[in-house]
N, CA, C and O of each residue as an XYZ file, in Angstrom:
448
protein
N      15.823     51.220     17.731
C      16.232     51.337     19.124
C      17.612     50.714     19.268
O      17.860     49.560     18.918
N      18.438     51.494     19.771
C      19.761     50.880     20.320
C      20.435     50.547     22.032
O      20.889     51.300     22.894
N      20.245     49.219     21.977
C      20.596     48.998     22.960
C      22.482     48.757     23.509
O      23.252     48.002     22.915
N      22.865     49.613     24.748
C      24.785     49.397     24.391
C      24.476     48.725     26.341
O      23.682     49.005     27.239
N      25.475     47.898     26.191
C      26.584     47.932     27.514
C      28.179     48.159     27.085
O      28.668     47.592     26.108
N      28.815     48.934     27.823
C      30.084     49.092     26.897
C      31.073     49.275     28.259
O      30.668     49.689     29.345
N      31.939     49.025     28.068
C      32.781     48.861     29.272
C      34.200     50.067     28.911
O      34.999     49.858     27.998
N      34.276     51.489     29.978
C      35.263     51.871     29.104
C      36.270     52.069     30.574
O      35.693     51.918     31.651
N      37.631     52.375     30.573
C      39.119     52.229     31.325
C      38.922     53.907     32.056
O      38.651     54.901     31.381
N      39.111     53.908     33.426
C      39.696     54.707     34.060
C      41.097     54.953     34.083
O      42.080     54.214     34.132
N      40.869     56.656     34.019
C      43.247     56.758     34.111
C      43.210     55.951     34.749
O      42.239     55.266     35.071
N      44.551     55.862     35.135
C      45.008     55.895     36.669
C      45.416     56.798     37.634
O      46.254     57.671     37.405
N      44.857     56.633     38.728
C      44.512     58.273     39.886
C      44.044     58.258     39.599
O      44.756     57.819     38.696
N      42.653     58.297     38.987
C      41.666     59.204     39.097
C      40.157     58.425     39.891
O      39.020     58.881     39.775
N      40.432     57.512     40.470
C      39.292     56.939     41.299
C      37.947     58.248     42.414
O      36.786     58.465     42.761
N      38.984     58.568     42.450
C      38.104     59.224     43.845
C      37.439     60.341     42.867
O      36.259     60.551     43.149
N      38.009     61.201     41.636
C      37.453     61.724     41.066
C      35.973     61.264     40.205
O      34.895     61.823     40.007
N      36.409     60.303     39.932
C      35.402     59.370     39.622
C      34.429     58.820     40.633
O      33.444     58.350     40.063
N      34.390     58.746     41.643
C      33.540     59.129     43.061
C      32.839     60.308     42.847
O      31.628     60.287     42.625
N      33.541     61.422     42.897
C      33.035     62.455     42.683
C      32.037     62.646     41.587
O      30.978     63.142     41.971
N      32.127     62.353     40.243
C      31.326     62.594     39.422
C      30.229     61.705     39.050
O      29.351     62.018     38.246
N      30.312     60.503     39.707
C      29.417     59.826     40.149
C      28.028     60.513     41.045
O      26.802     60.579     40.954
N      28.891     60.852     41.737
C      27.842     61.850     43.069
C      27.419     62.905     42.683
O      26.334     63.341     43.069
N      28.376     63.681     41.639
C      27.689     64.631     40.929
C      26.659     64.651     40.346
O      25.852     65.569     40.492
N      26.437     63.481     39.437
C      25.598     63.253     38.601
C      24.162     62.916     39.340
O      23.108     63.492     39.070
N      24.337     61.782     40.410
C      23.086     61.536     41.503
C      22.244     62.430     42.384
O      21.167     62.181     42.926
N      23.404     64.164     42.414
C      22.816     64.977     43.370
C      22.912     65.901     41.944
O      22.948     67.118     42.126
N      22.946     65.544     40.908
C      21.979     66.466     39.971
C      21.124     65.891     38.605
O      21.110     66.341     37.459
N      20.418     64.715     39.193
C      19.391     64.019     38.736
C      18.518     65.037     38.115
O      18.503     65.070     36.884
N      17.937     65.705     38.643
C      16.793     66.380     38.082
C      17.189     66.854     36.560
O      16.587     66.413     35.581
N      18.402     67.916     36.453
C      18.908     68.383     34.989
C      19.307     66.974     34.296
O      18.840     66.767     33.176
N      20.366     65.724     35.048
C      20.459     65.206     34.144
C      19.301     64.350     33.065
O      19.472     63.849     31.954
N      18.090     64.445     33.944
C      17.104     63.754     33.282
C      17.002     64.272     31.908
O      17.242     63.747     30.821
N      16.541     65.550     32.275
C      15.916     66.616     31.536
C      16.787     66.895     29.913
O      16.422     67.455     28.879
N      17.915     66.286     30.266
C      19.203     66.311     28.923
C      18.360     64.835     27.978
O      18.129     64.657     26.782
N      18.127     64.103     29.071
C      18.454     62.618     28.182
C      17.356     62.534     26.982
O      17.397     61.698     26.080
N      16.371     63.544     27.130
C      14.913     63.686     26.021
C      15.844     64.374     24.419
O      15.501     63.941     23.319
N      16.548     65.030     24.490
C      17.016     65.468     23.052
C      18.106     64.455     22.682
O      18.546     64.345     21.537
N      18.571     63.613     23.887
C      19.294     62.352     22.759
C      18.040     61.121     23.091
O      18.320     60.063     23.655
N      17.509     61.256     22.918
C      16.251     59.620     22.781
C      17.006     59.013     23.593
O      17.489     57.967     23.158
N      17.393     59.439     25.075
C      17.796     58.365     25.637
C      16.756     58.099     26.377
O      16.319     59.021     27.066
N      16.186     56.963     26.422
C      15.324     55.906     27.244
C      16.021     55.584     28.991
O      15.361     55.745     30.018
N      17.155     55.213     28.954
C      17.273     54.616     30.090
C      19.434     54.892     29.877
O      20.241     54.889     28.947
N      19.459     55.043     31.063
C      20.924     55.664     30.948
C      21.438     55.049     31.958
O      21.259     55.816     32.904
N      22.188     53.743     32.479
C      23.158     53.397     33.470
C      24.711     53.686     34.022
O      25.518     54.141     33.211
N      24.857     53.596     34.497
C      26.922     54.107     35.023
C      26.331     52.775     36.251
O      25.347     52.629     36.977
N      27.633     51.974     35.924
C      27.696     50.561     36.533
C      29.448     50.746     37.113
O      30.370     50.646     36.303
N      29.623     50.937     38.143
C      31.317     51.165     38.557
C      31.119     49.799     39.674
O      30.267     49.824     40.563
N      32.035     48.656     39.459
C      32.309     47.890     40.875
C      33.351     48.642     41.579
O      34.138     49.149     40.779
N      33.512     48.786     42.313
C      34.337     48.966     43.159
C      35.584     48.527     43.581
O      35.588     47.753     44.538
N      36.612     48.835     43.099
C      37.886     48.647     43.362
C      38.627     48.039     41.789
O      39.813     47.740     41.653
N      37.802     47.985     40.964
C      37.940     47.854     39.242
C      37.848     49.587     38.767
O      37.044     50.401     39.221
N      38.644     49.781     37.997
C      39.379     50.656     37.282
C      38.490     50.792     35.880
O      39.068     51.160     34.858
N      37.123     50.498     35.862
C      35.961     50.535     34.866
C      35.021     51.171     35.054
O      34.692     51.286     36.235
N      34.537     51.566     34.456
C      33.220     51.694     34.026
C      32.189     51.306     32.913
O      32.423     51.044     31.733
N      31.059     51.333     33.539
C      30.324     50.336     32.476
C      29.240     51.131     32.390
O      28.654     51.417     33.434
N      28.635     51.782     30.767
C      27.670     52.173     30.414
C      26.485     51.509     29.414
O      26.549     51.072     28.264
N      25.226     51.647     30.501
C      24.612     50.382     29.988
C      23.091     51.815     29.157
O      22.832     52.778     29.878
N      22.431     51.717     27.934
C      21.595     52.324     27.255
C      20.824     51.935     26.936
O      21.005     50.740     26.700
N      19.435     52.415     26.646
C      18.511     52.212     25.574
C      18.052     53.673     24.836
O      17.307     54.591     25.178
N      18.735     53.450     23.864
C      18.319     55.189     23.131
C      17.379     54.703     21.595
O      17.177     53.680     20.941
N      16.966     56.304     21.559
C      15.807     55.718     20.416
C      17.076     56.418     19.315
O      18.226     56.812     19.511
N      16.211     56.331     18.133
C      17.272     56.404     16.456
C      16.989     58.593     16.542
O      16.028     59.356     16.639
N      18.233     58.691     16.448
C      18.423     60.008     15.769
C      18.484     60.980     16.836
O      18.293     62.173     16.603
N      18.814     60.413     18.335
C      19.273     61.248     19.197
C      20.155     62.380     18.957
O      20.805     62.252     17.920
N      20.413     63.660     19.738
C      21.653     64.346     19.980
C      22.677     63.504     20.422
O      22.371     62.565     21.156
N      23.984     63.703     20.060
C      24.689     63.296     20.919
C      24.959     64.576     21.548
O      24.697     65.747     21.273
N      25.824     63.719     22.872
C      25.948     65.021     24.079
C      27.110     65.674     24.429
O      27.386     66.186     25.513
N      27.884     65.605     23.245
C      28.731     66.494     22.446
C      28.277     68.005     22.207
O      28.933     69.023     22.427
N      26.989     67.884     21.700
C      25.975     68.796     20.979
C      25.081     69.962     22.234
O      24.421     71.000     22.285
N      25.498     69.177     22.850
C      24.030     70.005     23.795
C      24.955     71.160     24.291
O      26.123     71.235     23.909
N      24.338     72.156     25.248
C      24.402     73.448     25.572
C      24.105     73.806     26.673
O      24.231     74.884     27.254
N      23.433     72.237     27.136
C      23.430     72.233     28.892
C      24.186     72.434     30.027
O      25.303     71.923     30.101
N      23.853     72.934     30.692
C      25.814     73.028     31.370
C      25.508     71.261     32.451
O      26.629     70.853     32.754
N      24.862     70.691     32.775
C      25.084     69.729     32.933
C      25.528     68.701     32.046
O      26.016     67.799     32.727
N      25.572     68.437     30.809
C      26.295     68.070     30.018
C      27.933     68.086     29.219
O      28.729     67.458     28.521
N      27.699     69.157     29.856
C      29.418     70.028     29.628
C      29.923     69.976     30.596
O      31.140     69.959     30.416
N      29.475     69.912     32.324
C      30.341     69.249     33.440
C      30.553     67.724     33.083
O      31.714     67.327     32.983
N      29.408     66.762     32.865
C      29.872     65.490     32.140
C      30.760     65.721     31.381
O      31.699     66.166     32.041
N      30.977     65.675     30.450
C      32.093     65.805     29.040
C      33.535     66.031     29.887
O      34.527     65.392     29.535
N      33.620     67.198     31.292
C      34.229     66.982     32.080
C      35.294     66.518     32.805
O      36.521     66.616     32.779
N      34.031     65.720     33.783
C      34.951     64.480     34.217
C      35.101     63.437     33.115
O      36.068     62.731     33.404
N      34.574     63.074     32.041
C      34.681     62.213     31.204
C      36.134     62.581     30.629
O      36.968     61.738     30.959
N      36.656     63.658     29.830
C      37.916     63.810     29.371
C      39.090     63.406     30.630
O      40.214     62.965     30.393
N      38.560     63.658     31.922
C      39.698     63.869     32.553
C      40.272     62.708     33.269
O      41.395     62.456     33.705
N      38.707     61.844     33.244
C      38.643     60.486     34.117
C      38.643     58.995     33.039
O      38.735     57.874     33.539
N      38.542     59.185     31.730
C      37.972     57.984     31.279
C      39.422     57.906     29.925
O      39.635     58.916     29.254
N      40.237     56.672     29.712
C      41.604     56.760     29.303
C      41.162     56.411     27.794
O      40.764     55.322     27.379
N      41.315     57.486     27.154
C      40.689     57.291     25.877
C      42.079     56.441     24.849
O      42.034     56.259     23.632
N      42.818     56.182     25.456
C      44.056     55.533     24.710
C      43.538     53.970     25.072
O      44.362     53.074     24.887
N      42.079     53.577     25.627
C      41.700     51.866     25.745
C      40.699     51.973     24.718
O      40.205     53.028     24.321
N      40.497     51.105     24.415
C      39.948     50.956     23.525
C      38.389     50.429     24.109
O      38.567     49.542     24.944
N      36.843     50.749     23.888
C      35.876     50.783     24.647
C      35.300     49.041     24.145
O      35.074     48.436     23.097
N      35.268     48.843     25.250
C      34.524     47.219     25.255
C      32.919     47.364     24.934
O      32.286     48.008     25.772
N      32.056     46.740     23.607
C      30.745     46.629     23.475
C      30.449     45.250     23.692
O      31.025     44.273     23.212
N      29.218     45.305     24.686
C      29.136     43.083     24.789
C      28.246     43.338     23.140
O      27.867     44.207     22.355
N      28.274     42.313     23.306
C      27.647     42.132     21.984
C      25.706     41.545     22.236
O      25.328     40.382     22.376
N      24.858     42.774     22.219
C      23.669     42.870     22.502
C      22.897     41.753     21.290
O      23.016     41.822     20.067
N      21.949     40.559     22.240
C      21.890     39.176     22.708
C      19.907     39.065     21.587
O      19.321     38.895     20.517
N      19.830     39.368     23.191
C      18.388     39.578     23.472
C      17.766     40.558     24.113
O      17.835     40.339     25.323
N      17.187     41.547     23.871
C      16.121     42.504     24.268
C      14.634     42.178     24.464
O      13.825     42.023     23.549
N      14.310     42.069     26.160
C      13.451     41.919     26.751
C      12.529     42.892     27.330
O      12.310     42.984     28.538
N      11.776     43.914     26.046
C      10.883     45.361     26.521
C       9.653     45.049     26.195
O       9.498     45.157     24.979
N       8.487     44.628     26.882
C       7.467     44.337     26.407
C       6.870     45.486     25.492
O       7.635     46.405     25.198
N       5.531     45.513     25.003
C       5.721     46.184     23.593
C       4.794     47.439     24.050
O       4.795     48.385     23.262
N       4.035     47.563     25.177
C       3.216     48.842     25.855
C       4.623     49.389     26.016
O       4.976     49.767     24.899
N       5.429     49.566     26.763
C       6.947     49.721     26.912
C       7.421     50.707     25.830
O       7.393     51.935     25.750
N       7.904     49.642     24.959
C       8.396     50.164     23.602
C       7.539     51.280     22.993
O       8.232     52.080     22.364
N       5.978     51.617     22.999
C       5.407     52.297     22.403
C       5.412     53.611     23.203
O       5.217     54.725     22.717
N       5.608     53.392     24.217
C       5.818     54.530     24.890
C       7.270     54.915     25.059
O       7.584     55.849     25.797
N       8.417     54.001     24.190
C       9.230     54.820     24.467
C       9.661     55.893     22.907
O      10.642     56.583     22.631
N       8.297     55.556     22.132
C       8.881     56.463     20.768
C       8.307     57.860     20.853
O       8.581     58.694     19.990
């Protein structure tokens, strides 16, 4: 099981777009769920404060997921998206460095 928080850089301008695909993603919950089963993703966060120029993606994926590069979803391919257009791939992505993992073990068995 891999657990990430990773912190990655918005361009600049592109806030409100990043609003947008935020909202995108919340008013299309249902498909995005439905993606996260062929990458073993368990639990999928987008953490934005507000008025910081970040984003923060927090995971629990199981071993040997898709990545979502791969998929064929078209909700995945609007992600990929705003991701090229909004997220400054010239920063370099911040990982905290994962501590302690607190999943009790009924939890864990249900998430393989």
């Amino acid at each position: 099981m891999k657990v990430e928080l990773t912190r990655f850089r918005v361009k600049e301008g592109k806030s409100e777009r990043v609003d947008e695909w935020l909202k995108f993603l919340n008013e299309n919950m249902i498909d995005v769920l439905i993606t996260l089963g062929a990458e073993k993703m368990y639990v999928e966060t987008i953490l934005h404060l507000n008025g910081y120029e970040f984003l923060y993606w927090y995971s629990v994926q199981g071993q040997g997921g898709q990545e979502v590069e791969e998929s064929d979803h078209w909700i995945d391919k609007k992600h990929l998206e705003y991701w090229k257009e909004c997220i400054d791939e010239t920063f370099r992505p911040v990982d905290l460095k994962t501590e302690v993992v607190m999943i009790p073990e009924n939890i864990r068995q249900n998430m393989k």
